[in-house]
Tab-separated table of C-alpha atoms in Angstrom:
chain	number	residue	atom	x	y	z
A	1	UNK	CA	35.701	74.859	38.769
A	2	UNK	CA	35.135	77.832	41.000
A	3	UNK	CA	37.372	80.143	38.974
A	4	UNK	CA	37.325	81.492	35.415
A	5	UNK	CA	39.413	79.658	32.811
A	6	UNK	CA	42.464	81.581	31.602
A	7	UNK	CA	43.090	80.638	27.991
A	8	UNK	CA	46.647	80.863	26.662
A	9	UNK	CA	46.454	80.396	22.869
A	10	UNK	CA	48.771	77.953	21.093
A	11	UNK	CA	51.087	77.145	24.019
A	12	UNK	CA	48.651	76.573	26.862
A	13	UNK	CA	49.167	77.744	30.430
A	14	UNK	CA	51.454	74.880	31.415
A	15	UNK	CA	54.246	75.902	29.060
A	16	UNK	CA	54.013	79.498	30.261
A	17	UNK	CA	54.440	78.353	33.861
A	18	UNK	CA	57.374	76.156	32.835
A	19	UNK	CA	59.120	78.973	30.960
A	20	UNK	CA	58.980	81.259	33.980
A	21	UNK	CA	59.532	78.620	36.661
A	22	UNK	CA	62.604	76.998	35.083
A	23	UNK	CA	64.360	80.356	34.795
A	24	UNK	CA	63.404	81.155	38.388
A	25	UNK	CA	64.725	77.820	39.670
A	26	UNK	CA	67.957	78.320	37.749
A	27	UNK	CA	68.441	81.761	39.323
A	28	UNK	CA	67.110	81.089	42.831
A	29	UNK	CA	69.305	78.037	43.364
A	30	UNK	CA	72.310	80.095	42.261
A	31	UNK	CA	71.279	82.786	44.748
A	32	UNK	CA	71.521	80.224	47.548
A	33	UNK	CA	74.689	78.454	46.457
A	34	UNK	CA	76.235	81.750	45.393
A	35	UNK	CA	75.879	83.045	48.949
A	36	UNK	CA	77.899	80.127	50.269
A	37	UNK	CA	80.421	80.573	47.448
A	38	UNK	CA	80.960	84.242	48.321
A	39	UNK	CA	81.418	83.696	52.047
A	40	UNK	CA	83.866	80.829	51.595
A	41	UNK	CA	85.745	82.709	48.881
A	42	UNK	CA	86.026	85.751	51.159
A	43	UNK	CA	87.255	83.484	53.964
A	44	UNK	CA	89.857	82.026	51.609
A	45	UNK	CA	91.033	85.509	50.581
A	46	UNK	CA	91.315	86.666	54.177
A	47	UNK	CA	93.069	83.482	55.297
A	48	UNK	CA	95.660	83.693	52.505
A	49	UNK	CA	95.753	87.511	52.679
A	50	UNK	CA	95.199	87.598	48.934
A	51	UNK	CA	93.769	90.983	47.955
A	52	UNK	CA	93.116	89.815	44.383
A	53	UNK	CA	90.797	87.031	45.572
A	54	UNK	CA	88.924	89.517	47.766
A	55	UNK	CA	88.623	91.912	44.831
A	56	UNK	CA	87.176	89.105	42.710
A	57	UNK	CA	84.701	88.174	45.471
A	58	UNK	CA	83.588	91.808	45.648
A	59	UNK	CA	82.934	91.943	41.892
A	60	UNK	CA	81.123	88.602	41.989
A	61	UNK	CA	78.917	89.967	44.779
A	62	UNK	CA	77.660	92.682	42.450
A	63	UNK	CA	76.937	90.035	39.808
A	64	UNK	CA	75.009	87.884	42.293
A	65	UNK	CA	73.070	90.848	43.643
A	66	UNK	CA	71.966	91.923	40.192
A	67	UNK	CA	70.979	88.445	39.015
A	68	UNK	CA	69.385	87.183	42.231
A	69	UNK	CA	67.646	90.289	43.541
A	70	UNK	CA	66.420	91.610	40.203
A	71	UNK	CA	65.856	88.677	37.850
A	72	UNK	CA	65.245	86.214	40.667
A	73	UNK	CA	62.641	88.423	42.311
A	74	UNK	CA	60.884	89.235	39.036
A	75	UNK	CA	60.663	85.590	37.964
A	76	UNK	CA	59.517	84.640	41.467
A	77	UNK	CA	56.570	87.004	41.145
A	78	UNK	CA	56.038	85.583	37.649
A	79	UNK	CA	55.714	82.065	39.071
A	80	UNK	CA	52.992	83.211	41.460
A	81	UNK	CA	51.234	85.155	38.713
A	82	UNK	CA	51.211	82.358	36.133
A	83	UNK	CA	50.303	79.527	38.519
A	84	UNK	CA	47.511	81.538	40.131
A	85	UNK	CA	45.999	82.252	36.717
A	86	UNK	CA	46.445	78.782	35.214
A	87	UNK	CA	45.478	76.682	38.246
A	88	UNK	CA	43.989	78.915	40.947
A	89	UNK	CA	42.295	76.003	42.736
A	90	UNK	CA	45.610	74.273	43.406
A	91	UNK	CA	47.277	77.503	44.517
A	92	UNK	CA	44.363	78.244	46.845
A	93	UNK	CA	44.591	74.764	48.379
A	94	UNK	CA	48.351	75.100	48.950
A	95	UNK	CA	48.045	78.594	50.410
A	96	UNK	CA	45.353	77.507	52.860
A	97	UNK	CA	47.154	74.334	53.912
A	98	UNK	CA	50.640	75.852	54.196
A	99	UNK	CA	49.721	79.372	55.316
A	100	UNK	CA	52.189	79.389	58.221
A	101	UNK	CA	54.917	77.737	56.146
A	102	UNK	CA	54.556	80.457	53.499
A	103	UNK	CA	54.612	83.122	56.229
A	104	UNK	CA	57.862	81.738	57.659
A	105	UNK	CA	59.373	81.524	54.170
A	106	UNK	CA	58.510	85.156	53.460
A	107	UNK	CA	60.310	86.204	56.658
A	108	UNK	CA	63.410	84.286	55.589
A	109	UNK	CA	63.156	85.823	52.115
A	110	UNK	CA	62.982	89.345	53.566
A	111	UNK	CA	66.052	88.669	55.719
A	112	UNK	CA	67.808	87.247	52.647
A	113	UNK	CA	67.149	90.387	50.593
A	114	UNK	CA	68.277	92.758	53.340
A	115	UNK	CA	71.387	90.699	54.121
A	116	UNK	CA	72.345	90.535	50.423
A	117	UNK	CA	72.175	94.307	50.104
A	118	UNK	CA	74.087	94.890	53.335
A	119	UNK	CA	76.731	92.381	52.245
A	120	UNK	CA	77.049	94.044	48.826
A	121	UNK	CA	77.436	97.545	50.198
A	122	UNK	CA	79.456	96.382	53.213
A	123	UNK	CA	82.577	95.681	51.176
A	124	UNK	CA	85.320	98.101	52.324
A	125	UNK	CA	82.844	99.642	54.788
A	126	UNK	CA	82.581	96.916	57.441
A	127	UNK	CA	85.262	95.043	59.327
A	128	UNK	CA	85.917	91.561	57.848
A	129	UNK	CA	84.419	89.619	60.747
A	130	UNK	CA	81.125	91.521	60.652
A	131	UNK	CA	81.015	91.386	56.872
A	132	UNK	CA	81.438	87.613	56.908
A	133	UNK	CA	78.714	87.316	59.541
A	134	UNK	CA	76.335	89.206	57.247
A	135	UNK	CA	77.278	86.833	54.437
A	136	UNK	CA	76.474	83.811	56.581
A	137	UNK	CA	73.121	85.373	57.516
A	138	UNK	CA	72.388	85.805	53.815
A	139	UNK	CA	73.243	82.198	52.965
A	140	UNK	CA	71.415	80.750	55.982
A	141	UNK	CA	68.210	82.703	55.323
A	142	UNK	CA	68.311	81.809	51.613
A	143	UNK	CA	68.766	78.108	52.385
A	144	UNK	CA	66.019	78.177	55.040
A	145	UNK	CA	63.729	79.752	52.462
A	146	UNK	CA	64.502	76.777	50.203
A	147	UNK	CA	63.812	74.432	53.129
A	148	UNK	CA	60.303	75.847	53.547
A	149	UNK	CA	59.375	75.822	49.866
A	150	UNK	CA	60.893	72.395	49.223
A	151	UNK	CA	58.439	70.755	51.634
A	152	UNK	CA	55.515	72.287	49.743
A	153	UNK	CA	56.827	71.258	46.321
A	154	UNK	CA	57.460	67.662	47.355
A	155	UNK	CA	54.046	67.456	49.030
A	156	UNK	CA	52.465	67.960	45.613
A	157	UNK	CA	54.052	64.678	44.463
A	158	UNK	CA	54.554	62.650	47.657
A	159	UNK	CA	51.667	63.607	49.926
A	160	UNK	CA	52.436	60.733	52.317
A	161	UNK	CA	50.021	60.319	55.221
A	162	UNK	CA	48.323	63.679	54.706
A	163	UNK	CA	45.262	62.380	52.782
A	164	UNK	CA	44.365	60.359	55.892
A	165	UNK	CA	45.574	62.622	58.720
A	166	UNK	CA	45.072	66.095	57.156
A	167	UNK	CA	48.005	67.164	59.358
A	168	UNK	CA	50.264	70.057	58.354
A	169	UNK	CA	53.226	68.208	59.848
A	170	UNK	CA	52.545	65.131	57.718
A	171	UNK	CA	52.046	67.335	54.660
A	172	UNK	CA	55.308	69.252	55.020
A	173	UNK	CA	57.423	66.366	56.350
A	174	UNK	CA	56.364	64.161	53.445
A	175	UNK	CA	58.431	61.193	52.187
A	176	UNK	CA	60.143	63.147	49.402
A	177	UNK	CA	60.996	66.208	51.473
A	178	UNK	CA	64.455	65.257	52.814
A	179	UNK	CA	65.924	63.602	49.680
A	180	UNK	CA	64.658	66.472	47.537
A	181	UNK	CA	66.285	68.949	49.930
A	182	UNK	CA	69.637	67.181	49.510
A	183	UNK	CA	69.234	67.193	45.709
A	184	UNK	CA	68.366	70.886	45.600
A	185	UNK	CA	71.181	71.814	48.000
A	186	UNK	CA	73.638	69.980	45.740
A	187	UNK	CA	72.175	71.800	42.723
A	188	UNK	CA	72.769	75.090	44.562
A	189	UNK	CA	76.444	74.222	45.006
A	190	UNK	CA	76.845	73.157	41.362
A	191	UNK	CA	75.107	76.275	40.012
A	192	UNK	CA	77.249	78.482	42.245
A	193	UNK	CA	80.222	77.089	40.364
A	194	UNK	CA	78.553	77.438	36.951
A	195	UNK	CA	77.787	81.114	37.497
A	196	UNK	CA	81.245	81.728	39.011
A	197	UNK	CA	82.834	80.357	35.831
A	198	UNK	CA	81.189	83.203	33.903
A	199	UNK	CA	82.836	85.885	36.044
A	200	UNK	CA	86.160	84.140	36.748
A	201	UNK	CA	86.756	83.359	33.067
A	202	UNK	CA	86.816	87.106	32.358
A	203	UNK	CA	89.634	87.920	34.800
A	204	UNK	CA	92.546	89.740	33.187
A	205	UNK	CA	95.183	88.463	35.617
A	206	UNK	CA	96.240	85.083	34.160
A	207	UNK	CA	97.383	83.682	37.498
A	208	UNK	CA	94.221	84.729	39.318
A	209	UNK	CA	92.075	83.459	36.441
A	210	UNK	CA	93.724	80.034	36.607
A	211	UNK	CA	93.093	79.739	40.340
A	212	UNK	CA	89.521	81.038	40.356
A	213	UNK	CA	88.357	79.157	37.252
A	214	UNK	CA	89.647	75.873	38.655
A	215	UNK	CA	88.213	76.746	42.071
A	216	UNK	CA	84.801	77.427	40.467
A	217	UNK	CA	84.955	74.188	38.489
A	218	UNK	CA	85.466	72.247	41.721
A	219	UNK	CA	82.120	73.583	42.951
A	220	UNK	CA	80.393	72.247	39.848
A	221	UNK	CA	81.976	68.817	40.241
A	222	UNK	CA	81.277	68.679	44.002
A	223	UNK	CA	77.589	69.493	43.593
A	224	UNK	CA	77.171	67.206	40.593
A	225	UNK	CA	78.731	64.283	42.477
A	226	UNK	CA	75.957	64.356	45.097
A	227	UNK	CA	72.979	64.829	42.764
A	228	UNK	CA	72.777	61.266	41.303
A	229	UNK	CA	72.949	59.603	44.728
A	230	UNK	CA	70.355	61.899	46.270
A	231	UNK	CA	68.297	61.674	43.080
A	232	UNK	CA	68.026	57.889	43.394
A	233	UNK	CA	67.019	58.349	47.028
A	234	UNK	CA	64.297	60.781	45.953
A	235	UNK	CA	63.116	58.442	43.168
A	236	UNK	CA	62.639	55.727	45.775
A	237	UNK	CA	60.037	57.863	47.551
A	238	UNK	CA	57.916	58.435	44.451
A	239	UNK	CA	54.543	56.725	43.982
A	240	UNK	CA	54.697	53.653	41.752
A	241	UNK	CA	52.735	55.395	39.009
A	242	UNK	CA	55.188	58.315	38.958
A	243	UNK	CA	58.204	56.007	38.654
A	244	UNK	CA	56.442	54.077	35.903
A	245	UNK	CA	55.797	57.242	33.881
A	246	UNK	CA	59.445	58.332	34.113
A	247	UNK	CA	60.933	54.935	33.297
A	248	UNK	CA	59.058	54.066	30.116
A	249	UNK	CA	55.376	54.439	30.913
A	250	UNK	CA	55.085	57.613	28.845
A	251	UNK	CA	57.619	58.097	26.024
A	252	UNK	CA	57.797	61.893	26.246
A	253	UNK	CA	58.431	61.842	30.010
A	254	UNK	CA	61.026	59.095	29.574
A	255	UNK	CA	62.712	61.176	26.864
A	256	UNK	CA	62.942	64.183	29.176
A	257	UNK	CA	64.306	61.951	31.946
A	258	UNK	CA	67.011	60.778	29.565
A	259	UNK	CA	67.687	64.383	28.519
A	260	UNK	CA	68.141	65.377	32.155
A	261	UNK	CA	70.724	62.634	32.678
A	262	UNK	CA	72.549	63.296	29.402
A	263	UNK	CA	72.732	67.062	29.878
A	264	UNK	CA	73.941	66.631	33.457
A	265	UNK	CA	76.650	64.242	32.229
A	266	UNK	CA	77.608	66.683	29.492
A	267	UNK	CA	77.919	69.486	32.051
A	268	UNK	CA	80.230	67.373	34.221
A	269	UNK	CA	82.351	66.313	31.257
A	270	UNK	CA	82.530	69.852	29.898
A	271	UNK	CA	83.594	71.196	33.286
A	272	UNK	CA	86.155	68.477	33.868
A	273	UNK	CA	87.803	68.638	30.444
A	274	UNK	CA	87.466	72.395	30.171
A	275	UNK	CA	87.825	74.691	33.218
A	276	UNK	CA	89.228	72.010	35.512
A	277	UNK	CA	92.047	70.871	33.243
A	278	UNK	CA	92.536	74.020	31.153
A	279	UNK	CA	91.578	76.986	33.344
A	280	UNK	CA	93.752	79.561	31.554
A	281	UNK	CA	92.262	78.689	28.165
A	282	UNK	CA	88.660	78.833	29.417
A	283	UNK	CA	86.837	81.648	27.645
A	284	UNK	CA	83.660	83.306	28.863
A	285	UNK	CA	81.885	81.934	25.778
A	286	UNK	CA	82.619	78.382	26.887
A	287	UNK	CA	81.452	79.267	30.408
A	288	UNK	CA	78.160	80.550	28.962
A	289	UNK	CA	77.775	77.318	26.965
A	290	UNK	CA	78.160	75.349	30.202
A	291	UNK	CA	75.546	77.623	31.798
A	292	UNK	CA	73.171	76.949	28.884
A	293	UNK	CA	73.688	73.193	29.345
A	294	UNK	CA	72.993	73.576	33.068
A	295	UNK	CA	69.814	75.517	32.263
A	296	UNK	CA	68.738	72.726	29.897
A	297	UNK	CA	69.369	70.084	32.558
A	298	UNK	CA	67.420	72.142	35.087
A	299	UNK	CA	64.510	72.542	32.684
A	300	UNK	CA	64.369	68.858	31.786
A	301	UNK	CA	64.536	67.776	35.422
A	302	UNK	CA	61.865	70.214	36.573
A	303	UNK	CA	59.624	69.201	33.660
A	304	UNK	CA	59.900	65.529	34.645
A	305	UNK	CA	59.118	66.355	38.280
A	306	UNK	CA	55.971	68.156	37.181
A	307	UNK	CA	54.960	65.576	34.565
A	308	UNK	CA	55.160	62.472	36.754
A	309	UNK	CA	52.462	63.932	39.006
A	310	UNK	CA	49.897	63.284	36.303
A	311	UNK	CA	46.974	62.875	36.452
A	312	UNK	CA	47.237	64.975	39.604
A	313	UNK	CA	48.407	68.474	40.337
A	314	UNK	CA	48.362	67.610	44.072
A	315	UNK	CA	48.857	63.872	44.347
A	316	UNK	CA	45.719	61.928	45.320
A	317	UNK	CA	43.932	65.173	46.200
A	318	UNK	CA	43.373	67.242	43.053
A	319	UNK	CA	43.530	66.359	39.377
A	320	UNK	CA	45.416	68.521	36.897
A	321	UNK	CA	42.110	70.057	35.773
A	322	UNK	CA	41.352	71.202	39.361
A	323	UNK	CA	38.652	68.563	39.896
A	324	UNK	CA	39.018	66.467	43.032
A	325	UNK	CA	38.578	62.674	43.241
A	326	UNK	CA	36.418	63.219	46.320
A	327	UNK	CA	33.934	65.207	44.227
A	328	UNK	CA	33.714	62.695	41.377
A	329	UNK	CA	30.394	61.106	42.373
A	330	UNK	CA	28.639	64.391	43.141
A	331	UNK	CA	29.815	66.171	39.995
A	332	UNK	CA	28.956	63.207	37.793
A	333	UNK	CA	25.456	63.168	39.257
A	334	UNK	CA	24.712	66.882	39.233
A	335	UNK	CA	26.730	67.742	36.150
A	336	UNK	CA	30.120	69.303	35.492
A	337	UNK	CA	28.779	72.575	34.157
A	338	UNK	CA	26.135	72.798	36.854
A	339	UNK	CA	28.969	72.600	39.383
A	340	UNK	CA	31.043	75.259	37.609
A	341	UNK	CA	30.185	78.764	38.690
A	342	UNK	CA	31.721	80.418	35.639
A	343	UNK	CA	30.523	78.077	32.891
A	344	UNK	CA	26.749	77.801	33.179
A	345	UNK	CA	25.296	77.597	29.635
A	346	UNK	CA	22.468	79.816	28.498
A	347	UNK	CA	19.039	78.195	28.297
A	348	UNK	CA	19.162	78.299	24.515
A	349	UNK	CA	22.251	76.039	24.625
A	350	UNK	CA	20.728	73.226	26.695
A	351	UNK	CA	20.403	70.958	23.676
A	352	UNK	CA	23.324	72.257	21.588
A	353	UNK	CA	25.935	69.496	21.892
A	354	UNK	CA	28.899	71.368	20.435
A	355	UNK	CA	28.327	74.416	22.621
A	356	UNK	CA	28.003	72.234	25.700
A	357	UNK	CA	31.056	70.228	24.633
A	358	UNK	CA	33.137	73.358	24.133
A	359	UNK	CA	32.389	74.417	27.719
A	360	UNK	CA	33.186	70.920	29.010
A	361	UNK	CA	36.505	70.988	27.140
A	362	UNK	CA	37.458	74.335	28.662
A	363	UNK	CA	36.689	73.169	32.202
A	364	UNK	CA	37.982	69.620	32.038
A	365	UNK	CA	40.636	69.480	29.313
A	366	UNK	CA	42.189	72.902	28.669
A	367	UNK	CA	44.576	72.728	31.625
A	368	UNK	CA	46.711	70.329	29.526
A	369	UNK	CA	45.391	70.555	25.959
A	370	UNK	CA	45.032	73.393	23.500
A	371	UNK	CA	42.663	73.183	20.556
A	372	UNK	CA	45.228	73.530	17.749
A	373	UNK	CA	48.507	74.475	19.442
A	374	UNK	CA	50.871	72.630	21.780
A	375	UNK	CA	49.487	69.255	22.887
A	376	UNK	CA	46.617	69.860	20.482
A	377	UNK	CA	43.418	67.925	21.146
A	378	UNK	CA	42.580	68.289	17.473
A	379	UNK	CA	45.815	66.517	16.525
A	380	UNK	CA	45.495	63.899	19.279
A	381	UNK	CA	42.016	62.821	18.160
A	382	UNK	CA	42.514	63.064	14.403
A	383	UNK	CA	40.813	60.218	12.528
A	384	UNK	CA	38.752	59.086	15.508
A	385	UNK	CA	35.079	58.442	14.876
A	386	UNK	CA	32.263	59.212	17.256
A	387	UNK	CA	32.032	55.740	18.789
A	388	UNK	CA	35.782	55.451	19.349
A	389	UNK	CA	35.928	58.906	20.924
A	390	UNK	CA	33.086	58.051	23.282
A	391	UNK	CA	34.810	54.845	24.388
A	392	UNK	CA	38.093	56.655	24.943
A	393	UNK	CA	36.441	59.341	27.051
A	394	UNK	CA	34.415	56.852	29.112
A	395	UNK	CA	37.541	54.910	30.097
A	396	UNK	CA	40.051	57.746	29.903
A	397	UNK	CA	41.930	57.083	33.149
A	398	UNK	CA	42.062	53.329	32.459
A	399	UNK	CA	43.357	53.638	28.912
A	400	UNK	CA	45.676	56.573	29.641
A	401	UNK	CA	46.984	56.399	33.187
A	402	UNK	CA	48.427	59.909	33.057
A	403	UNK	CA	44.978	61.443	32.468
A	404	UNK	CA	42.164	61.956	34.978
A	405	UNK	CA	38.803	60.239	34.485
A	406	UNK	CA	36.027	62.012	32.650
A	407	UNK	CA	33.738	63.627	35.204
A	408	UNK	CA	30.290	64.662	34.072
A	409	UNK	CA	26.893	63.492	32.885
A	410	UNK	CA	26.108	61.425	29.811
A	411	UNK	CA	24.878	64.586	28.089
A	412	UNK	CA	28.134	66.385	28.810
A	413	UNK	CA	30.164	63.465	27.521
A	414	UNK	CA	28.068	63.376	24.348
A	415	UNK	CA	28.601	67.112	23.971
A	416	UNK	CA	32.372	66.725	24.327
A	417	UNK	CA	32.375	63.994	21.672
A	418	UNK	CA	30.372	66.219	19.329
A	419	UNK	CA	32.737	69.151	19.917
A	420	UNK	CA	35.837	67.070	19.196
A	421	UNK	CA	34.249	65.655	16.026
A	422	UNK	CA	33.438	69.198	14.911
A	423	UNK	CA	37.097	70.173	15.297
A	424	UNK	CA	38.125	67.394	12.931
A	425	UNK	CA	35.581	68.452	10.337
A	426	UNK	CA	36.557	72.147	10.548
A	427	UNK	CA	33.029	72.756	9.430
A	428	UNK	CA	29.520	72.945	10.809
A	429	UNK	CA	28.702	71.179	14.014
A	430	UNK	CA	27.121	67.742	13.957
A	431	UNK	CA	23.378	68.015	13.701
A	432	UNK	CA	22.602	65.441	16.372
A	433	UNK	CA	21.202	67.089	19.455
A	434	UNK	CA	21.810	66.012	23.007
A	435	UNK	CA	19.256	63.534	24.373
A	436	UNK	CA	16.288	65.428	25.737
A	437	UNK	CA	15.652	64.678	29.399
A	438	UNK	CA	13.283	66.026	31.941
A	439	UNK	CA	16.312	66.878	34.024
A	440	UNK	CA	18.233	68.452	31.165
A	441	UNK	CA	18.021	71.844	32.802
A	442	UNK	CA	20.351	70.604	35.529
A	443	UNK	CA	23.184	71.665	33.194
A	444	UNK	CA	22.382	75.239	34.065
A	445	UNK	CA	21.568	74.750	37.702
A	446	UNK	CA	23.969	76.067	40.327
């Protein structure tokens, strides 16, 4: 409520965050697993004294450096940019709570970037032992960066004892932290293999291609074998409401859960019956198809993780519209718009229900709903009359467990009803004015 609302027409801000974040996750996890892949592949080449394997590892290093340091860095900035604009209150809360965790992560990230560049340009310039040491530094710093961020991400869903203790330790070492770390580490290994299939499938030497394609496929299978076990462990730490939403409570979330499982199974089957069994026949086009399937699985899984938090953005602390349960009584008494620094109506609008309702919608509903685009409120409320709308809004969190309760005064609720009715009519606003009260001016009071 203390920040301006950033409107994203048609798609809404949530889809914009998802589009950037899914790509970033897909790249950043490869950057971590790819570091381990490179070091172990270099070790294998040195141990077997196979110059062709070392030459492949050198070329793959350039591929990783380009993808991870350019596209990974750009999408990482994009995640910060989009989340800070769409939900600045949540970002502010996380930055203040985890300030030292972020600081440590940024140190690891800086070391990761420097080590990646030194490793890339150290080929044929450094002795093998030192070069491998740099590679291990790169992988370790990248994985430690994941370790730091993972605790923050899982806190948003499994806050554990933090609501009572307000302790940073309890916030970061939350119930979902360790199982999620195992899941993400396994994803890193699997994606290292997926990306390696793209480069190894283009090798001209048939013998080397057979070895490296099959070797890359083993990474996919190894990572994928761990994910279901660790995933069930992670699911066991989720709040009951979150598990309910994913397992049938909300059809769209259940559908994405099923898509995550099906796409992951398709990736395993495609890898097993393609690169693993027929490495010489594996074409780069097929490798790219497997990468697209992996991207789809990543997107579906990340979407489910975000969706099951509803109605919260930070579980039990902040709703998805940036309002906090702790402020419910005060805001309902004083007024939503009176508590919003950027949405105080003009005096002439005190008794204009649609104008008041439009402002209430922007503050309380626009974080998830657009007017006529994706997740359209106009479509969701089509055919509803005034009385039905009012009942739905009054008992919103009871009737729809994935939505926060309506927070505001009776006048603001009446204004929201009038605004939603006006959207259905696509015509002039309802003529009924808000009830006149001696305290009506509280809508514009700071």
